[in-house]
XYZ file of N, CA and C in Angstrom:
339
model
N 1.714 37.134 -75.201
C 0.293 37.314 -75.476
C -0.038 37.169 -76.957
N 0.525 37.526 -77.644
C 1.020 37.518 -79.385
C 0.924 35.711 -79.827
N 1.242 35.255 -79.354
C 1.122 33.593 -79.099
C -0.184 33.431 -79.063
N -0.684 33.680 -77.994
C -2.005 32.789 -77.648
C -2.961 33.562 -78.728
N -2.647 35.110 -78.804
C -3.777 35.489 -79.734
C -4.078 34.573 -81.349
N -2.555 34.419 -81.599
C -2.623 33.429 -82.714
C -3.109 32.300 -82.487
N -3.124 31.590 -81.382
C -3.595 30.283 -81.398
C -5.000 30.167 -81.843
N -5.910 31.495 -80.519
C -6.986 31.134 -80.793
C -7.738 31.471 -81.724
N -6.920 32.202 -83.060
C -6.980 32.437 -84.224
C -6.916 31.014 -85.390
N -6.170 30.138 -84.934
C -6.247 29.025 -85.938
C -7.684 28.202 -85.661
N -7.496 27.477 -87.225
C -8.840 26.596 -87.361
C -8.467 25.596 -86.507
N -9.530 24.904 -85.745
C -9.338 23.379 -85.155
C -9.131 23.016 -85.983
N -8.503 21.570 -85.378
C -7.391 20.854 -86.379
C -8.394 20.298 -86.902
N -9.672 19.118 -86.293
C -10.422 18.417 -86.596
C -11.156 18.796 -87.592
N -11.379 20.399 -87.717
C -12.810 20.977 -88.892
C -11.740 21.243 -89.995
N -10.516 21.373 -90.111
C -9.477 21.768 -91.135
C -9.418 20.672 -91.805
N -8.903 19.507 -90.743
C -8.549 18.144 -91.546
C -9.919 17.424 -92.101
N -11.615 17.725 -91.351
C -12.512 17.477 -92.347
C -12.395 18.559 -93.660
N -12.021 19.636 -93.770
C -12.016 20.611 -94.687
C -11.079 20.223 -95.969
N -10.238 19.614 -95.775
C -8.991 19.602 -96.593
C -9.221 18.240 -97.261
N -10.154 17.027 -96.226
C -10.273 15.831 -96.700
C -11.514 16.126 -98.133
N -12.066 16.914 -97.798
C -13.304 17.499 -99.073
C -12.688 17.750 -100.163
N -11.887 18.479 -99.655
C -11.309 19.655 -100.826
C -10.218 18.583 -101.769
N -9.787 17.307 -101.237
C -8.850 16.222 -101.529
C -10.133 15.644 -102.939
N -11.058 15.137 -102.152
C -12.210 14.142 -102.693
C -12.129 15.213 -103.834
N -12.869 16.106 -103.612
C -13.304 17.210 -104.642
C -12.722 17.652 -105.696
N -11.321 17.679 -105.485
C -10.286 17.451 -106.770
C -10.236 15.920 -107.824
N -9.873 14.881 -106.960
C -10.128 13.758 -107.539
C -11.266 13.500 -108.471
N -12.421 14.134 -107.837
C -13.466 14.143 -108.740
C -13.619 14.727 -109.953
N -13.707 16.089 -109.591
C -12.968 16.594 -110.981
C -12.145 16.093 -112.129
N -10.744 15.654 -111.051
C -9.691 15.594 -112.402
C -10.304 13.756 -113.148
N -11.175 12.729 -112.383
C -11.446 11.887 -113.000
C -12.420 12.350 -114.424
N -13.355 12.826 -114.020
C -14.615 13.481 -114.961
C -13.683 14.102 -115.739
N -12.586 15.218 -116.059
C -11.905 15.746 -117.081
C -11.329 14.622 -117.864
N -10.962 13.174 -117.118
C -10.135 12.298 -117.897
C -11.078 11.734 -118.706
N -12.208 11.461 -118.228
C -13.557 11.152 -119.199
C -14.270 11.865 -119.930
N -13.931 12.882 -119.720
C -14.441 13.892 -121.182
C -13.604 14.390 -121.839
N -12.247 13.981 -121.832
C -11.262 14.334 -122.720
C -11.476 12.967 -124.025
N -11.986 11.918 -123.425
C -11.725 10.417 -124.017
C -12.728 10.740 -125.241
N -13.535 11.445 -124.867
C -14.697 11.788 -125.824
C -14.273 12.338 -127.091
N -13.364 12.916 -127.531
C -12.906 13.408 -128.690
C -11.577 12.497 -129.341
N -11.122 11.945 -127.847
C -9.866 10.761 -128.774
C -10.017 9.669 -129.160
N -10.964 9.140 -128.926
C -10.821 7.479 -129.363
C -12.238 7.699 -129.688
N -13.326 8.221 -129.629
C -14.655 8.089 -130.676
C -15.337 9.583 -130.742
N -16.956 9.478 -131.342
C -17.703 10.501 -130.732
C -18.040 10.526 -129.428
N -18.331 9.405 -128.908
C -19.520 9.462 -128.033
C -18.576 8.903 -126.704
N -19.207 8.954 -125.598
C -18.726 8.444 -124.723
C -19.649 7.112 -124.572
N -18.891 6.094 -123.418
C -20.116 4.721 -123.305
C -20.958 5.258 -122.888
N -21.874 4.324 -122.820
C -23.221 4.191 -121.382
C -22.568 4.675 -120.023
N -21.649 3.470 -119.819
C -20.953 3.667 -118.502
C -20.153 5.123 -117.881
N -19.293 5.604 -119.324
C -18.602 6.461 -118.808
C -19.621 7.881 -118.704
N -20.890 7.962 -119.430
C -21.988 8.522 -119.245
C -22.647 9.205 -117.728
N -22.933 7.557 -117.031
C -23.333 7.341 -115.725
C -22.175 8.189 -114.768
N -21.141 7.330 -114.954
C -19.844 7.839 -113.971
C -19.927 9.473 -114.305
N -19.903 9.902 -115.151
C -19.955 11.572 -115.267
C -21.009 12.082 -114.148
N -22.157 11.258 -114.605
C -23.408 11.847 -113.419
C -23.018 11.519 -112.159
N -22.633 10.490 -112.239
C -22.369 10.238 -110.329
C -21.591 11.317 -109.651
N -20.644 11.597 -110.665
C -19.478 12.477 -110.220
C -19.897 14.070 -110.334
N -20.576 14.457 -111.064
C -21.404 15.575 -110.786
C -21.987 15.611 -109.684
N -23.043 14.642 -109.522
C -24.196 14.442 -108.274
C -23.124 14.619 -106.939
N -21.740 13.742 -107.004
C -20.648 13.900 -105.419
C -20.492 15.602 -105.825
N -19.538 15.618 -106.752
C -19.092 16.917 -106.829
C -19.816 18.349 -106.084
N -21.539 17.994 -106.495
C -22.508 19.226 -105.832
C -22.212 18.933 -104.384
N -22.600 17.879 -103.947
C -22.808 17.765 -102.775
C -21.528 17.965 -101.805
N -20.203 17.699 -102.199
C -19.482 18.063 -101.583
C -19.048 19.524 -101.855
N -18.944 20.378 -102.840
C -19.065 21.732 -103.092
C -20.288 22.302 -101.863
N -21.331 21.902 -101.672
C -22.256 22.232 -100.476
C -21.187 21.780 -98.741
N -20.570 20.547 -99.146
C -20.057 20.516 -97.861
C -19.109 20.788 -97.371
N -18.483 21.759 -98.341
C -17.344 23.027 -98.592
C -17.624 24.411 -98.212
N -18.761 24.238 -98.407
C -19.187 25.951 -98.025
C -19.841 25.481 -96.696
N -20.392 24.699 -96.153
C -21.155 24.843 -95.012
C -19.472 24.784 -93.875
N -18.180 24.118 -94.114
C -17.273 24.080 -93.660
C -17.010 25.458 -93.094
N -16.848 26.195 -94.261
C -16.297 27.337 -94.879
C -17.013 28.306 -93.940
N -18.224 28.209 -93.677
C -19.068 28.668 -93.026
C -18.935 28.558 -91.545
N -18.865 27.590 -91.266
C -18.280 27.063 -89.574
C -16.841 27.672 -89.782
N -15.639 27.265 -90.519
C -14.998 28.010 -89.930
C -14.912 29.557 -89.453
N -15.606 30.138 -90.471
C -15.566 31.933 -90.359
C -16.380 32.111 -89.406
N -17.072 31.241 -88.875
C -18.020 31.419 -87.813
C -17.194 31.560 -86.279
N -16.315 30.431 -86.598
C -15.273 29.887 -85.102
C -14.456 30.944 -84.936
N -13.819 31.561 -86.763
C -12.528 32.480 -86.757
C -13.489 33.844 -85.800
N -14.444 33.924 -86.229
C -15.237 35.528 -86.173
C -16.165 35.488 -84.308
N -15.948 34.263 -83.563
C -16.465 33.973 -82.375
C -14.888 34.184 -81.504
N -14.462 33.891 -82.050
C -13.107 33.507 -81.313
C -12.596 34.949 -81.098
N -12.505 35.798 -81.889
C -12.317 37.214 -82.217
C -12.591 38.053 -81.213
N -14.373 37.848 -81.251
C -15.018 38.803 -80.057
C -14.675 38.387 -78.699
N -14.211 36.791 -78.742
C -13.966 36.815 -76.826
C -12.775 37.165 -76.804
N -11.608 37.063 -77.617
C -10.281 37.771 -77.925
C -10.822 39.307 -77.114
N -11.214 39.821 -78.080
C -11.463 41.287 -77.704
C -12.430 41.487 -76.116
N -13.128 40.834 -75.869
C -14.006 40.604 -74.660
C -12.888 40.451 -73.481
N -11.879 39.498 -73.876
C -10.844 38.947 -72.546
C -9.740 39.952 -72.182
N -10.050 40.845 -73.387
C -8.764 41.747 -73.638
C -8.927 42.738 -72.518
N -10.661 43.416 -72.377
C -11.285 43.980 -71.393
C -11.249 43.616 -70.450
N -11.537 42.391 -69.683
C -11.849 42.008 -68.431
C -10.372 41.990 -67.592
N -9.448 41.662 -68.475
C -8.249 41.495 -68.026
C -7.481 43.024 -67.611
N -7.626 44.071 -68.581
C -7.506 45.548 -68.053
C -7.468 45.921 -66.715
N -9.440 45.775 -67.146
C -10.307 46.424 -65.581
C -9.523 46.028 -64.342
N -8.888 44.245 -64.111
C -8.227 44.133 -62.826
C -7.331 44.566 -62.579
N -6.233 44.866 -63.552
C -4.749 45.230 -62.954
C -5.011 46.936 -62.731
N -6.070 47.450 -63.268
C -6.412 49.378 -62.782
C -6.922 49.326 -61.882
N -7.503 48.221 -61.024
C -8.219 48.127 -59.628
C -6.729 48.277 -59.091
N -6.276 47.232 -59.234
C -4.770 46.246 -58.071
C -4.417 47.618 -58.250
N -3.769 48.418 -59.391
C -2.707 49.480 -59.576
C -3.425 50.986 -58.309
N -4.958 51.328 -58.568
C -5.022 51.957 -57.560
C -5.312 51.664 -56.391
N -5.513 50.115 -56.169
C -5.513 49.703 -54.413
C -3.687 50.120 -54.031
N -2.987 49.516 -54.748
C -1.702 49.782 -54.733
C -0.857 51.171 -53.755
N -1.854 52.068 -54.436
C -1.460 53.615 -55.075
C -2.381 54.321 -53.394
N -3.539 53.627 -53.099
C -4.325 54.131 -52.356
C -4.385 53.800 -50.818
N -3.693 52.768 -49.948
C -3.630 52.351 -48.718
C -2.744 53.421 -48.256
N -3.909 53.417 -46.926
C -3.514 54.622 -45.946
C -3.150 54.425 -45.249
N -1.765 53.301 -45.180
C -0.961 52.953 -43.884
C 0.107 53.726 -44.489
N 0.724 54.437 -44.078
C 1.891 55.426 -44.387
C 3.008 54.518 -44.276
N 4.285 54.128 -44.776
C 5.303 53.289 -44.224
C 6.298 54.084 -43.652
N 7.157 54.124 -43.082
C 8.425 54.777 -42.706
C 9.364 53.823 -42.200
């Protein structure tokens, strides 16, 4: 039973592997934009035009996938915290029958000998 409770404790694979593919992008992004604002103090003042733009673009992804990190983030704790209550819901229903069976069991009034 220890098994299945864990199972239905893990994230689907599908919302993890969109989760992790974000969180992939979302680094890349970052560590490009750090390589372009490091350039800014070694080889001049200023950065180009271009490497300018690319900063904004990469901000503008960066928000938007930071939003599509938390709305993830959000579905999962949603699935982890749904999954939970029918855990605990199945845990009940499953009781109630075997205390029926145990006193039908306990209670037939055919005597054996």
């Amino acid at each position: 039973n220890d098994d299945n409770n864990n199972n239905n404790n893990k994230i689907p694979p599908k919302l993890h592997q969109r989760y992790m593919k974000l969180k992939y992008k979302l680094t890349n992004i970052q560590t490009e934009s750090e390589r372009i604002q490091s350039k800014e103090g070694q080889f001049s003042d200023q950065l180009t035009d271009g490497q300018k733009k690319q900063l904004e673009r990469n901000n503008t992804k960066e928000q938007a996938l930071l939003q599509s990190i938390q709305e993830i983030e959000t579905e999962i704790q949603t699935h982890l915290h749904n999954n939970n209550n029918n855990n605990n819901n199945g845990k009940k229903r499953k009781q109630q029958p075997n205390r029926r069976v145990a006193k039908d069991d306990n209670d037939d009034d055919i005597d054996d000998f």
